[in-house]
Amino acid sequence: MSIKSDVRKITTNTLQQMKQNGEKISMLTAYDFSLARIVDSAGIEVILVGDSASNVIAGHETTLPITLDQMIYHGASVVRGTSRALIVVDLPFGSYQGNSREALNSAIRIMKETGAHAVKLEGGAEIIDSVERIISAGIPVMGHLGLTPQSIYKFGTYTVRAKEEAEAEKLIADAKLLESAGCFSVVLEKIPSQLAEKVTNEISIPTIGIGAGPNVDGQVLVLHDLLGITHEFNPRFLRRYLNLHDEIMGAISKYVVDVKSLDFPNENESYN
Ligand code: KIV
């Protein structure tokens, strides 16, 4: 038996149990082998291969351009670096909104070609047929409500969602719909804390918040934001744990100086 298979893996049941026990769930994004390995070793329960790769890896302004093939490339890389965490891969924009058959085909490609454990889709009632069809094929689905970045051109801004009563009521109804369709969890992005708390209390599946306050079942952040690589992005909900932008700049600037001054490589760094 390999060391990898000895590790107690996180499953959707683990997350359900954590909600029941009141233990908070930690989730972070990752997009590549090396960082996934560190994130997994640090004890994160859920790794999200987010379509935020479109922003932080590919440099696009929105999440819309990333393709299914690109998500599969990132997903497979993360799976190779992970032993314990549950791995969820975002279905990218355009790979599931057409109809439920297209959605199922996209989800099947992700599961087969990456080895991930679940997929995430944005939306509620509008995509419920697709959610049901994917779940009926045995693929676990995480929902995503509130600020859904794939709909940014409909919203027009990245400001807090569901402040008005009608949108808040729809969000609660959508959360219940996703729960009854069989989703194992739902992300709540950038909504008022009180609304997130209400949803969390009214559904039995775990809620994972980003900009949704403390009274949810878990938290998610984009890894590059937490590490301070994307230093120009400063939303109120973000806590930076490092300033890697400056650290990396310092290290690379020093390397440039060392190369130019012939300080690098020295004798110990060269072969005879
Ligand atoms: O793509 C992503 O990183 C996400 C999180 C912000 C939840 O969907």
Short mmCIF file of C-alpha atoms and ligand atoms in Angstrom, two decimals:
data_model
loop_
_atom_site.label_atom_id
_atom_site.label_comp_id
_atom_site.label_asym_id
_atom_site.label_seq_id
_atom_site.Cartn_x
_atom_site.Cartn_y
_atom_site.Cartn_z
CA MET A 1 0.00 0.00 0.00
CA SER A 2 1.42 3.43 -0.91
CA ILE A 3 1.83 6.27 1.58
CA LYS A 4 -0.67 8.24 -0.49
CA SER A 5 -3.46 5.74 0.11
CA ASP A 6 -2.74 5.68 3.88
CA VAL A 7 -3.83 9.30 4.19
CA ARG A 8 -7.36 9.77 5.54
CA LYS A 9 -9.06 11.52 2.65
CA ILE A 10 -11.67 14.23 2.92
CA THR A 11 -14.99 13.28 1.32
CA THR A 12 -18.33 15.02 0.92
CA ASN A 13 -19.45 13.00 3.98
CA THR A 14 -16.58 14.49 6.01
CA LEU A 15 -17.85 17.98 5.19
CA GLN A 16 -21.42 17.07 6.17
CA GLN A 17 -20.11 15.67 9.44
CA MET A 18 -18.12 18.85 10.05
CA LYS A 19 -21.25 20.97 9.64
CA GLN A 20 -23.10 18.75 12.08
CA ASN A 21 -20.24 18.99 14.59
CA GLY A 22 -19.88 22.76 14.16
CA GLU A 23 -16.30 22.41 12.87
CA LYS A 24 -15.46 25.05 10.25
CA ILE A 25 -14.37 23.95 6.78
CA SER A 26 -11.27 25.53 5.19
CA MET A 27 -11.16 25.80 1.41
CA LEU A 28 -8.61 27.47 -0.89
CA THR A 29 -8.05 27.60 -4.60
CA ALA A 30 -5.06 26.01 -6.33
CA TYR A 31 -4.29 25.64 -10.01
CA ASP A 32 -0.99 23.77 -10.25
CA PHE A 33 0.90 20.78 -8.85
CA SER A 34 3.48 22.58 -6.68
CA LEU A 35 1.12 24.90 -4.81
CA ALA A 36 -1.58 22.22 -4.51
CA ARG A 37 0.99 20.04 -2.73
CA ILE A 38 1.69 22.79 -0.19
CA VAL A 39 -2.00 23.66 0.28
CA ASP A 40 -2.86 19.99 0.81
CA SER A 41 0.02 19.40 3.25
CA ALA A 42 -1.03 22.48 5.26
CA GLY A 43 -4.33 20.78 6.11
CA ILE A 44 -6.92 22.48 3.89
CA GLU A 45 -10.02 20.31 3.58
CA VAL A 46 -11.21 21.43 0.12
CA ILE A 47 -9.11 22.58 -2.85
CA LEU A 48 -11.07 24.47 -5.47
CA VAL A 49 -9.63 24.50 -8.96
CA GLY A 50 -11.45 27.77 -9.55
CA ASP A 51 -12.12 29.42 -12.87
CA SER A 52 -10.40 32.36 -11.14
CA ALA A 53 -7.41 30.76 -12.91
CA SER A 54 -8.66 32.86 -15.81
CA ASN A 55 -7.73 35.98 -13.77
CA VAL A 56 -4.76 35.01 -11.63
CA ILE A 57 -3.02 32.54 -13.94
CA ALA A 58 -3.99 33.64 -17.45
CA GLY A 59 -4.34 37.38 -16.77
CA HIS A 60 -7.86 37.84 -18.17
CA GLU A 61 -10.09 40.54 -16.73
CA THR A 62 -12.97 38.09 -16.10
CA THR A 63 -13.51 34.35 -15.65
CA LEU A 64 -15.37 34.07 -18.96
CA PRO A 65 -12.53 33.23 -21.38
CA ILE A 66 -11.16 30.11 -19.64
CA THR A 67 -12.00 26.91 -21.52
CA LEU A 68 -12.97 23.42 -20.42
CA ASP A 69 -9.65 22.06 -21.75
CA GLN A 70 -7.74 24.64 -19.70
CA MET A 71 -9.73 23.79 -16.54
CA ILE A 72 -8.93 20.12 -17.14
CA TYR A 73 -5.22 20.93 -17.44
CA HIS A 74 -5.30 22.82 -14.11
CA GLY A 75 -7.49 20.16 -12.45
CA ALA A 76 -5.22 17.25 -13.44
CA SER A 77 -2.15 19.19 -12.19
CA VAL A 78 -3.80 19.82 -8.80
CA VAL A 79 -4.90 16.20 -8.47
CA ARG A 80 -1.27 15.05 -8.96
CA GLY A 81 -0.20 17.24 -6.04
CA THR A 82 -2.98 16.30 -3.60
CA SER A 83 -3.24 13.36 -1.20
CA ARG A 84 -5.90 14.35 1.31
CA ALA A 85 -8.12 17.27 0.29
CA LEU A 86 -11.41 17.00 -1.58
CA ILE A 87 -10.83 18.51 -5.03
CA VAL A 88 -13.61 20.50 -6.70
CA VAL A 89 -13.24 21.81 -10.26
CA ASP A 90 -15.27 24.73 -11.64
CA LEU A 91 -17.27 24.10 -14.78
CA PRO A 92 -16.22 27.11 -16.89
CA PHE A 93 -18.55 29.61 -18.54
CA GLY A 94 -20.13 28.16 -21.68
CA SER A 95 -19.62 24.51 -20.70
CA TYR A 96 -22.98 23.97 -18.93
CA GLN A 97 -25.43 26.82 -19.58
CA GLY A 98 -26.62 25.48 -22.99
CA ASN A 99 -28.51 22.42 -21.78
CA SER A 100 -28.24 19.65 -19.21
CA ARG A 101 -26.71 17.15 -21.66
CA GLU A 102 -23.88 19.56 -22.43
CA ALA A 103 -23.46 20.15 -18.69
CA LEU A 104 -23.25 16.42 -17.99
CA ASN A 105 -20.72 15.90 -20.80
CA SER A 106 -18.54 18.70 -19.42
CA ALA A 107 -18.74 17.29 -15.88
CA ILE A 108 -17.89 13.80 -17.12
CA ARG A 109 -14.82 15.14 -18.97
CA ILE A 110 -13.65 16.85 -15.78
CA MET A 111 -14.09 13.72 -13.67
CA LYS A 112 -12.49 11.37 -16.23
CA GLU A 113 -9.62 13.58 -17.36
CA THR A 114 -8.57 15.16 -14.04
CA GLY A 115 -9.36 12.60 -11.33
CA ALA A 116 -11.06 15.34 -9.26
CA HIS A 117 -13.89 14.51 -6.87
CA ALA A 118 -16.61 17.06 -7.65
CA VAL A 119 -17.62 19.98 -9.86
CA LYS A 120 -18.95 23.46 -9.09
CA LEU A 121 -21.56 25.37 -11.11
CA GLU A 122 -22.76 28.96 -10.68
CA GLY A 123 -26.47 29.71 -10.35
CA GLY A 124 -29.75 28.44 -8.92
CA ALA A 125 -33.10 27.79 -10.60
CA GLU A 126 -31.69 28.66 -14.07
CA ILE A 127 -29.29 25.70 -14.02
CA ILE A 128 -31.15 23.23 -11.80
CA ASP A 129 -31.79 20.74 -14.66
CA SER A 130 -28.06 20.52 -15.24
CA VAL A 131 -27.32 20.14 -11.54
CA GLU A 132 -29.84 17.28 -11.25
CA ARG A 133 -28.55 15.52 -14.35
CA ILE A 134 -24.92 15.70 -13.21
CA ILE A 135 -25.80 14.43 -9.72
CA SER A 136 -27.90 11.59 -11.17
CA ALA A 137 -24.76 10.44 -13.02
CA GLY A 138 -23.05 10.09 -9.62
CA ILE A 139 -20.98 13.28 -9.76
CA PRO A 140 -21.02 15.42 -6.59
CA VAL A 141 -21.96 19.07 -7.22
CA MET A 142 -21.11 22.19 -5.23
CA GLY A 143 -23.41 25.17 -5.89
CA HIS A 144 -22.38 28.83 -6.04
CA LEU A 145 -24.78 31.72 -5.28
CA GLY A 146 -24.57 35.46 -4.63
CA LEU A 147 -21.88 37.15 -6.68
CA THR A 148 -21.40 34.67 -9.50
CA PRO A 149 -18.47 36.04 -11.55
CA GLN A 150 -19.51 34.25 -14.76
CA SER A 151 -22.54 36.63 -14.82
CA ILE A 152 -20.48 39.79 -14.32
CA TYR A 153 -21.78 41.42 -17.50
CA LYS A 154 -25.35 40.91 -16.28
CA PHE A 155 -24.58 42.40 -12.84
CA GLY A 156 -22.35 45.19 -14.22
CA THR A 157 -20.23 45.41 -11.02
CA TYR A 158 -18.50 43.23 -8.43
CA THR A 159 -20.38 44.86 -5.52
CA VAL A 160 -22.22 42.99 -2.75
CA ARG A 161 -25.24 41.00 -4.00
CA ALA A 162 -28.68 40.33 -2.49
CA LYS A 163 -28.96 43.49 -0.39
CA GLU A 164 -32.50 44.01 -1.68
CA GLU A 165 -35.27 41.78 -0.32
CA ALA A 166 -36.32 40.27 -3.66
CA GLU A 167 -32.79 39.13 -4.51
CA ALA A 168 -32.26 37.85 -0.96
CA GLU A 169 -35.47 35.81 -1.16
CA LYS A 170 -34.45 34.34 -4.51
CA LEU A 171 -31.06 33.43 -3.07
CA ILE A 172 -32.66 31.59 -0.14
CA ALA A 173 -35.02 29.76 -2.53
CA ASP A 174 -32.09 28.85 -4.80
CA ALA A 175 -30.07 27.51 -1.87
CA LYS A 176 -32.99 25.27 -0.88
CA LEU A 177 -33.41 24.15 -4.49
CA LEU A 178 -29.72 23.20 -4.74
CA GLU A 179 -30.00 21.34 -1.45
CA SER A 180 -33.03 19.35 -2.59
CA ALA A 181 -31.38 18.62 -5.96
CA GLY A 182 -28.63 16.87 -3.96
CA CYS A 183 -25.73 19.36 -3.95
CA PHE A 184 -23.24 18.52 -1.18
CA SER A 185 -22.35 22.15 -0.44
CA VAL A 186 -22.87 25.70 -1.67
CA VAL A 187 -20.52 28.68 -1.98
CA LEU A 188 -22.01 32.03 -0.93
CA GLU A 189 -20.06 34.90 -2.47
CA LYS A 190 -20.17 38.55 -1.39
CA ILE A 191 -23.57 38.74 0.30
CA PRO A 192 -24.58 40.36 3.62
CA SER A 193 -23.48 38.35 6.68
CA GLN A 194 -27.02 38.11 8.08
CA LEU A 195 -28.34 36.61 4.86
CA ALA A 196 -25.46 34.09 4.75
CA GLU A 197 -26.23 33.13 8.36
CA LYS A 198 -29.92 32.66 7.55
CA VAL A 199 -29.13 30.42 4.56
CA THR A 200 -26.64 28.44 6.67
CA ASN A 201 -29.29 27.83 9.33
CA GLU A 202 -32.01 26.93 6.84
CA ILE A 203 -30.20 24.32 4.78
CA SER A 204 -28.60 21.08 5.97
CA ILE A 205 -25.63 21.11 3.54
CA PRO A 206 -22.45 23.10 4.35
CA THR A 207 -22.21 26.71 3.17
CA ILE A 208 -18.76 28.05 2.25
CA GLY A 209 -18.45 31.82 2.33
CA ILE A 210 -16.26 34.34 0.54
CA GLY A 211 -17.18 37.83 1.64
CA ALA A 212 -20.19 36.34 3.43
CA GLY A 213 -19.15 36.93 7.05
CA PRO A 214 -18.33 34.50 9.87
CA ASN A 215 -21.63 32.66 10.33
CA VAL A 216 -21.25 30.14 7.53
CA ASP A 217 -19.91 26.58 7.69
CA GLY A 218 -16.56 27.35 6.04
CA GLN A 219 -14.46 29.94 4.25
CA VAL A 220 -12.79 30.07 0.85
CA LEU A 221 -10.23 32.49 -0.58
CA VAL A 222 -8.27 32.67 -3.80
CA LEU A 223 -4.76 31.43 -2.96
CA HIS A 224 -2.97 34.22 -4.87
CA ASP A 225 -4.95 36.83 -2.89
CA LEU A 226 -4.20 35.22 0.50
CA LEU A 227 -0.49 35.02 -0.39
CA GLY A 228 -0.35 38.64 -1.57
CA ILE A 229 0.70 37.85 -5.12
CA THR A 230 -2.27 39.82 -6.52
CA HIS A 231 -1.35 42.86 -4.41
CA GLU A 232 -3.49 45.37 -6.34
CA PHE A 233 -6.76 43.52 -5.50
CA ASN A 234 -8.00 44.71 -2.10
CA PRO A 235 -11.64 43.86 -1.35
CA ARG A 236 -12.81 44.31 2.25
CA PHE A 237 -13.31 40.56 2.77
CA LEU A 238 -9.73 39.65 1.92
CA ARG A 239 -7.19 38.91 4.65
CA ARG A 240 -3.63 38.73 3.30
CA TYR A 241 -1.35 36.34 5.15
CA LEU A 242 1.78 37.18 3.16
CA ASN A 243 3.07 39.89 0.87
CA LEU A 244 4.61 37.55 -1.68
CA HIS A 245 4.51 40.21 -4.39
CA ASP A 246 7.17 42.23 -2.55
CA GLU A 247 9.10 39.14 -1.38
CA ILE A 248 9.35 37.79 -4.93
CA MET A 249 10.25 41.20 -6.35
CA GLY A 250 13.04 41.51 -3.75
CA ALA A 251 14.44 38.06 -4.52
CA ILE A 252 14.37 38.54 -8.30
CA SER A 253 15.88 42.03 -8.13
CA LYS A 254 18.72 40.62 -6.01
CA TYR A 255 19.25 37.83 -8.59
CA VAL A 256 19.49 40.42 -11.39
CA VAL A 257 22.13 42.34 -9.40
CA ASP A 258 24.06 39.14 -8.62
CA VAL A 259 24.10 38.02 -12.28
CA LYS A 260 25.26 41.40 -13.52
CA SER A 261 27.96 41.76 -10.83
CA LEU A 262 29.24 38.18 -11.47
CA ASP A 263 28.44 37.32 -7.83
CA PHE A 264 26.29 34.45 -9.16
CA PRO A 265 27.30 31.72 -9.76
CA ASN A 266 30.27 31.43 -7.39
CA GLU A 267 32.78 28.58 -7.28
CA ASN A 268 30.56 26.34 -5.10
CA GLU A 269 27.73 26.79 -7.56
CA SER A 270 29.88 25.70 -10.53
CA TYR A 271 31.22 22.32 -11.73
CA ASN A 272 34.93 21.52 -12.16
O1 KIV B 1 -13.13 30.58 -9.09
C1 KIV B 1 -13.02 30.78 -7.87
O2 KIV B 1 -11.92 31.02 -7.34
C2 KIV B 1 -14.23 30.75 -7.05
C3 KIV B 1 -14.11 31.18 -5.62
C4 KIV B 1 -13.96 32.65 -5.54
C5 KIV B 1 -15.23 30.69 -4.79
O3 KIV B 1 -15.26 30.40 -7.52
#
